[in-house]
Short mmCIF file of C-alpha atoms in Angstrom, two decimals:
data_model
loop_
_atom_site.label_atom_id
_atom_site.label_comp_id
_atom_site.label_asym_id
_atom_site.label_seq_id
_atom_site.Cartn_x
_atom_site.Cartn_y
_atom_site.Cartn_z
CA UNK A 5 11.27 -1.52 -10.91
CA UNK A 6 8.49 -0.32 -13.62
CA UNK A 7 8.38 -3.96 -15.09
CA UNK A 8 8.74 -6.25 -12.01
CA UNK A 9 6.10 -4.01 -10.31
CA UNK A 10 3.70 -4.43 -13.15
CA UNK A 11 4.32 -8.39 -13.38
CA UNK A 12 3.72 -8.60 -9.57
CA UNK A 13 0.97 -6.45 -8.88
CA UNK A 14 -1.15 -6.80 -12.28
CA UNK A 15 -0.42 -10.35 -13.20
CA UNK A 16 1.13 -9.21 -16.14
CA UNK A 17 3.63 -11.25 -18.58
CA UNK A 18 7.25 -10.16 -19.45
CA UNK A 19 5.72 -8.45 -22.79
CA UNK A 20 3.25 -7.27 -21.59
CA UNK A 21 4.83 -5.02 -18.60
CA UNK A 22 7.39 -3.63 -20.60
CA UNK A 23 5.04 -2.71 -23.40
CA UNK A 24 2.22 -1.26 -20.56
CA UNK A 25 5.55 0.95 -18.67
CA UNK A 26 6.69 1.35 -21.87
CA UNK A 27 3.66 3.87 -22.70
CA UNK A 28 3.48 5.44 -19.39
CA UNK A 29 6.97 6.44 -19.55
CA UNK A 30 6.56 7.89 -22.43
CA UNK A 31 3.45 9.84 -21.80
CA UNK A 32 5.57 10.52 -18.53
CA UNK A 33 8.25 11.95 -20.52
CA UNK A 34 5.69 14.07 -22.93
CA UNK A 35 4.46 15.56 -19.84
CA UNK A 36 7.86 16.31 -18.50
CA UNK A 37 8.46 17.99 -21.78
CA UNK A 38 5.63 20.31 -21.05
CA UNK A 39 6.88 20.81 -17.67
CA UNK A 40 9.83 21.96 -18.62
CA UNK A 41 8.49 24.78 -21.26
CA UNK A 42 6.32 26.07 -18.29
CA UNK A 43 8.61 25.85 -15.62
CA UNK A 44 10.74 28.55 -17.96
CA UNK A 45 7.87 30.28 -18.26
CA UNK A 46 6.99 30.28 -14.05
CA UNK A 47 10.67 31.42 -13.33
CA UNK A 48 10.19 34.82 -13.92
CA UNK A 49 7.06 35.07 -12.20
CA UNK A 50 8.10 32.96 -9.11
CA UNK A 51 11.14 32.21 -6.87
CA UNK A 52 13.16 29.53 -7.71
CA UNK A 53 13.55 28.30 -4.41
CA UNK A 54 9.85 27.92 -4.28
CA UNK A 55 9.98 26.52 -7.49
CA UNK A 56 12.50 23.95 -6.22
CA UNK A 57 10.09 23.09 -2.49
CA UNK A 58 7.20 22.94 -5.18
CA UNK A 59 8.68 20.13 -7.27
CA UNK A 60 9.82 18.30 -4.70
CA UNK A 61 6.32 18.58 -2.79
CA UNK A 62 4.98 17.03 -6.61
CA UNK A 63 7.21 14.50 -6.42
CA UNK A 64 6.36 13.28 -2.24
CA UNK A 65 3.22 13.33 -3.39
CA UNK A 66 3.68 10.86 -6.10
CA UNK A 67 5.72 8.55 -4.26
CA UNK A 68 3.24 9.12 -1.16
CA UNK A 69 0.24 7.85 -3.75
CA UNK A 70 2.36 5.11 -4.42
CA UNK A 71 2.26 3.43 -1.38
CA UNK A 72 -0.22 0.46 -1.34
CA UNK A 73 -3.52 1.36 0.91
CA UNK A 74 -6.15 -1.65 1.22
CA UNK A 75 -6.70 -4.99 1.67
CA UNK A 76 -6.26 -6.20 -1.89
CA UNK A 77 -3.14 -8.40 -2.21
CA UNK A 78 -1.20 -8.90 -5.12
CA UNK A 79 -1.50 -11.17 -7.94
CA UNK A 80 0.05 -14.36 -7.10
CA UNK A 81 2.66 -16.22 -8.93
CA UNK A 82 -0.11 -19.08 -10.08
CA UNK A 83 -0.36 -19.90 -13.62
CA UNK A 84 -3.68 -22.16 -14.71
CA UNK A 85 -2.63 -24.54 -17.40
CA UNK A 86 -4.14 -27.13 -19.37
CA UNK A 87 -1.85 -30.14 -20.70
CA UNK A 88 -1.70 -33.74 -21.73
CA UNK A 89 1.10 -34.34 -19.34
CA UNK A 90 3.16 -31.93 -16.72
CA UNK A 91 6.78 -33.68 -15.27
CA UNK A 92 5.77 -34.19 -11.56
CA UNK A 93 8.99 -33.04 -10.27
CA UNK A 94 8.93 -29.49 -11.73
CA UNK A 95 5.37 -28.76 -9.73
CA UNK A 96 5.11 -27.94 -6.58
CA UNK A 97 0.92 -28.30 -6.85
CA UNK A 98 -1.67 -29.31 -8.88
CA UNK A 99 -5.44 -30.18 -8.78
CA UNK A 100 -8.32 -30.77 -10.47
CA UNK A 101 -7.66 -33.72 -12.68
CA UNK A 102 -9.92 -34.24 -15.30
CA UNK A 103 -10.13 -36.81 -17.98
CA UNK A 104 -8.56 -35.18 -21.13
CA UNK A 105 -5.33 -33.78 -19.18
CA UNK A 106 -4.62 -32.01 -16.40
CA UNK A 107 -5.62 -28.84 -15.55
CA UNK A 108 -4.62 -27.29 -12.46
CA UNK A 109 -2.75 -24.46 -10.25
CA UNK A 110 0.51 -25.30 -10.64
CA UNK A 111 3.28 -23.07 -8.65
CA UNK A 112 7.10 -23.14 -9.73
CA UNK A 113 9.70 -20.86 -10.94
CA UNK A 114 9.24 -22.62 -14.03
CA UNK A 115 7.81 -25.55 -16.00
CA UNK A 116 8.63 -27.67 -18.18
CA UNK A 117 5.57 -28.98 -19.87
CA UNK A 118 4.05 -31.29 -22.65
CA UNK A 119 1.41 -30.03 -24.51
CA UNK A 120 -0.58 -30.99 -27.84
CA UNK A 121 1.15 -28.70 -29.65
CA UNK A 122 4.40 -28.40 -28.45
CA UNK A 123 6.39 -31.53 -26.55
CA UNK A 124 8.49 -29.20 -24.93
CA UNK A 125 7.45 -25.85 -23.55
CA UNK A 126 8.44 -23.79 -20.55
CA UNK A 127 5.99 -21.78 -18.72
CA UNK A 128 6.58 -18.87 -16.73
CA UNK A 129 3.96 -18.10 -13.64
CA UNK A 130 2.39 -14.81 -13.82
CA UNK A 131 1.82 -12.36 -10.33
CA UNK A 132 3.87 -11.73 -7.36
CA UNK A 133 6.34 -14.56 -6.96
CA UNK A 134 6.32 -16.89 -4.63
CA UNK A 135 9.78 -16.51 -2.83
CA UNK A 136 8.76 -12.89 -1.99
CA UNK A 137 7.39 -13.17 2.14
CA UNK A 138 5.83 -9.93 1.10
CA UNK A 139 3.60 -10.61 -1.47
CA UNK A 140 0.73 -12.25 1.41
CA UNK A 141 0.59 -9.47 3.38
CA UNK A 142 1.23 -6.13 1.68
CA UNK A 143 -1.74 -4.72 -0.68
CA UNK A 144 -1.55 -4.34 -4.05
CA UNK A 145 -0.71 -1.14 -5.92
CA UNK A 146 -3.74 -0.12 -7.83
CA UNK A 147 -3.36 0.39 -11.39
CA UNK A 148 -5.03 3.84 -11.07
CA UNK A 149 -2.95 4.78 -7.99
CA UNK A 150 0.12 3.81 -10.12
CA UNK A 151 -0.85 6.11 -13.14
CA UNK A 152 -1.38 8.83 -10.70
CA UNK A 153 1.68 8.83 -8.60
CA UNK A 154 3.71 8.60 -12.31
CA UNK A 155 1.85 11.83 -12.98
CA UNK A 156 2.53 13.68 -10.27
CA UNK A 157 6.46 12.08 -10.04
CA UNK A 158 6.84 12.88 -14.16
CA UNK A 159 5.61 17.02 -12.75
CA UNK A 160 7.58 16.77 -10.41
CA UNK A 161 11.35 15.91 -11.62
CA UNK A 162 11.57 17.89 -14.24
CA UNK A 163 10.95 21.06 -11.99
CA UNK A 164 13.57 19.54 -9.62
CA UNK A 165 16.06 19.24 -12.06
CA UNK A 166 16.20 22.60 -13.50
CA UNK A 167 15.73 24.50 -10.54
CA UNK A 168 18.55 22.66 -8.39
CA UNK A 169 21.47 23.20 -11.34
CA UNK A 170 19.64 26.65 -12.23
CA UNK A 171 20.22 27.77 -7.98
CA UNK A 172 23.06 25.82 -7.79
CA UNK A 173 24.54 28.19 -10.80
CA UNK A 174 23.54 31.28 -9.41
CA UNK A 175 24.79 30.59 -5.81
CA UNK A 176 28.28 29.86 -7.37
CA UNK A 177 29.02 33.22 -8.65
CA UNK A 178 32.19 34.00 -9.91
CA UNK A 179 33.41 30.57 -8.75
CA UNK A 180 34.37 28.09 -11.42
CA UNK A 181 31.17 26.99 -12.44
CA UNK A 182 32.91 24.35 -14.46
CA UNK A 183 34.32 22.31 -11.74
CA UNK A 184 31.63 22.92 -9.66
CA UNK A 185 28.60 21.78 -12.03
CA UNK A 186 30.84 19.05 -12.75
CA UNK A 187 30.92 17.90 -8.88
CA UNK A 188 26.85 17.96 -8.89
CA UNK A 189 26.84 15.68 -12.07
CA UNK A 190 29.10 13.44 -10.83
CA UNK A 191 26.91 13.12 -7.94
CA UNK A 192 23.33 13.10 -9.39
CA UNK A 193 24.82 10.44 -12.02
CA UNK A 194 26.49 8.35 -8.52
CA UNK A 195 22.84 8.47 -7.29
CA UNK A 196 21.43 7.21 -10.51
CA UNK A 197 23.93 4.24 -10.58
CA UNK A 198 23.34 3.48 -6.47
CA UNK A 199 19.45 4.51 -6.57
CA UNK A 200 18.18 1.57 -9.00
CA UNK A 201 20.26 -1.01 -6.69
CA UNK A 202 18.84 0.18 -3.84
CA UNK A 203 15.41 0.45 -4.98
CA UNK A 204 15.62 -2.91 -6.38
CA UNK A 205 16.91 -5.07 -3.35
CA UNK A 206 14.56 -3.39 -1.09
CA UNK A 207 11.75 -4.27 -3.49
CA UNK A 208 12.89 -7.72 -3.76
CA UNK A 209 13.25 -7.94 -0.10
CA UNK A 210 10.23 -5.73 1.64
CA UNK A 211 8.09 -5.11 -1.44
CA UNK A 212 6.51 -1.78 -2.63
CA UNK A 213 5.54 -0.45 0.95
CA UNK A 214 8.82 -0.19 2.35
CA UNK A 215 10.41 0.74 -1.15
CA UNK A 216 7.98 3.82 -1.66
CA UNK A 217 8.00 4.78 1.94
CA UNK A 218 11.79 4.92 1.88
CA UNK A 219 11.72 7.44 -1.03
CA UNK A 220 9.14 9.52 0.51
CA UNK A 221 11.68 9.67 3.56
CA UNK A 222 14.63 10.27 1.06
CA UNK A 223 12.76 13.31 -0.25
CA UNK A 224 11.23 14.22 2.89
CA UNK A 225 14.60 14.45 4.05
CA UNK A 226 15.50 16.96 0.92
CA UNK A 227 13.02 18.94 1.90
CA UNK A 228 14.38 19.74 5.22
CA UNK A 229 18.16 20.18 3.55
CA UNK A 230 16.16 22.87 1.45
CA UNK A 231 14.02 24.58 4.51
CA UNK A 232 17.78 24.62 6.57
CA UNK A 233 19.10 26.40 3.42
CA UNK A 234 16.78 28.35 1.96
CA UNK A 235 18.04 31.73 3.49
CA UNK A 236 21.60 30.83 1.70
CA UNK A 237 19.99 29.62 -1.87
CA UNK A 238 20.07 33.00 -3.59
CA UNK A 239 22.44 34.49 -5.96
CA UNK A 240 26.04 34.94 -5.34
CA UNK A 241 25.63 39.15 -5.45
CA UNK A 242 21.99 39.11 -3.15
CA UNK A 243 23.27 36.74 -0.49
CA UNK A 244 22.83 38.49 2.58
CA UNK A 245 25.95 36.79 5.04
CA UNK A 246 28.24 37.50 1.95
CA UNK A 247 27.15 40.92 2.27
CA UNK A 248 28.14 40.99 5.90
CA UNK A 249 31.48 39.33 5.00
CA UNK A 250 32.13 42.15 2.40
CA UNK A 251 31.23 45.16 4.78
CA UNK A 252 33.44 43.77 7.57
CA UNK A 253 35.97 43.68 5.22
#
């Protein structure tokens, strides 16, 4: 929702929020490079379960700075034009005639419009559209606040990433680790297909309060999977109940 955020928060146009998220995801993936080299490097100094309650703690965080704090309010979907003539039953408002045209806040999904240099034009608002209930009572995400929680979200998954298949590999064992690797793909790449749909209709529907709060519960949630667990996520040969089975035995 990089783009829609930045068009309804900032004011920004099409172009301009995919060229803005454009850079910060790929400073975001720079940095996630970087993670990456020293997360190899912090693996044989540190547990990789910690590892693993440390990026997810980095990403909470993130998602936690995300959420909209204030009493700014989004941009809204108004565009200020200035033309010879607008087609009154496109607009939904206008004011402020004035003698050489008409200029005006004029609110639509879009406009068709005459202009001086152009006799047929179509005009897109700018800002938080108007069909979202949302966008007159939930504050803005701050610009800063959204470069920050990126930061700490861009730390964050990378360290995820490679410590869940790294534990997940070293639970296994001498089970297949083919199949088995295979089953957490499958999932991680089902929760990359269902994750953006989600993510989007909630957006659409509640705006970014209820969107980042749910992902701070999502990971919340992982955290407590991991704290239940954590006894269990050690390798295959050190795992202390398999021990107890093999003794028994």
């Amino acid at each position: 929702i990089g783009t829609p955020l930045g068009m309804d928060m900032y004011g920004w146009s099409k172009p301009e929020a995919a060229l803005y998220m454009g850079i910060m995801l790929a400073t975001a993936g720079i940095l996630a490079i970087a993670v990456f080299i020293v997360v190899k490097v912090l693996s044989k100094r540190f547990d990789d379960r910690m590892l693993l309650v440390a990026g997810y703690t980095l990403c909470l965080v993130g998602f936690f700075i995300y959420l909209p704090w204030g009493s700014e309010l989004p941009v809204r979907g108004y565009a200020r034009h200035k033309y010879e003539q607008i087609f009154p039953q496109d607009a939904v408002a206008v004011s402020n005639y004035t003698a050489d045209g008409i200029e005006g806040i004029v609110r639509l999904a879009s406009m068709h419009v005459t202009t001086p240099n152009s006799t047929n034009a179509t005009v897109a608002p700018e800002g938080c559209p108007w069909n979202f209930g949302w966008c007159g009572n939930v504050p803005r995400v701050l610009l800063a606040q959204f470069i920050v929680g990126t930061a700490f979200v861009a730390m964050g998954y990378p360290v995820c990433n490679v410590m869940t298949y790294t534990l997940f590999s070293k639970v296994l064992g001498p089970q297949p680790q083919g199949l088995w690797m295979g089953f957490l793909t499958a999932t991680g790449s089902l929760a990359r297909t269902l994750g953006p749909i989600f993510v989007s209709q909630v957006y659409d529907a509640y705006g970014p309060r209820v969107t980042f709060a749910s992902s701070c519960g999502v990971i919340l949630l992982t955290l407590c999977c991991c704290a239940a667990a954590y006894r269990r996520l050690l390798p295959f040969a050190t795992t202390p109940f398999r021990h107890h089975a093999n003794s028994n035995d």
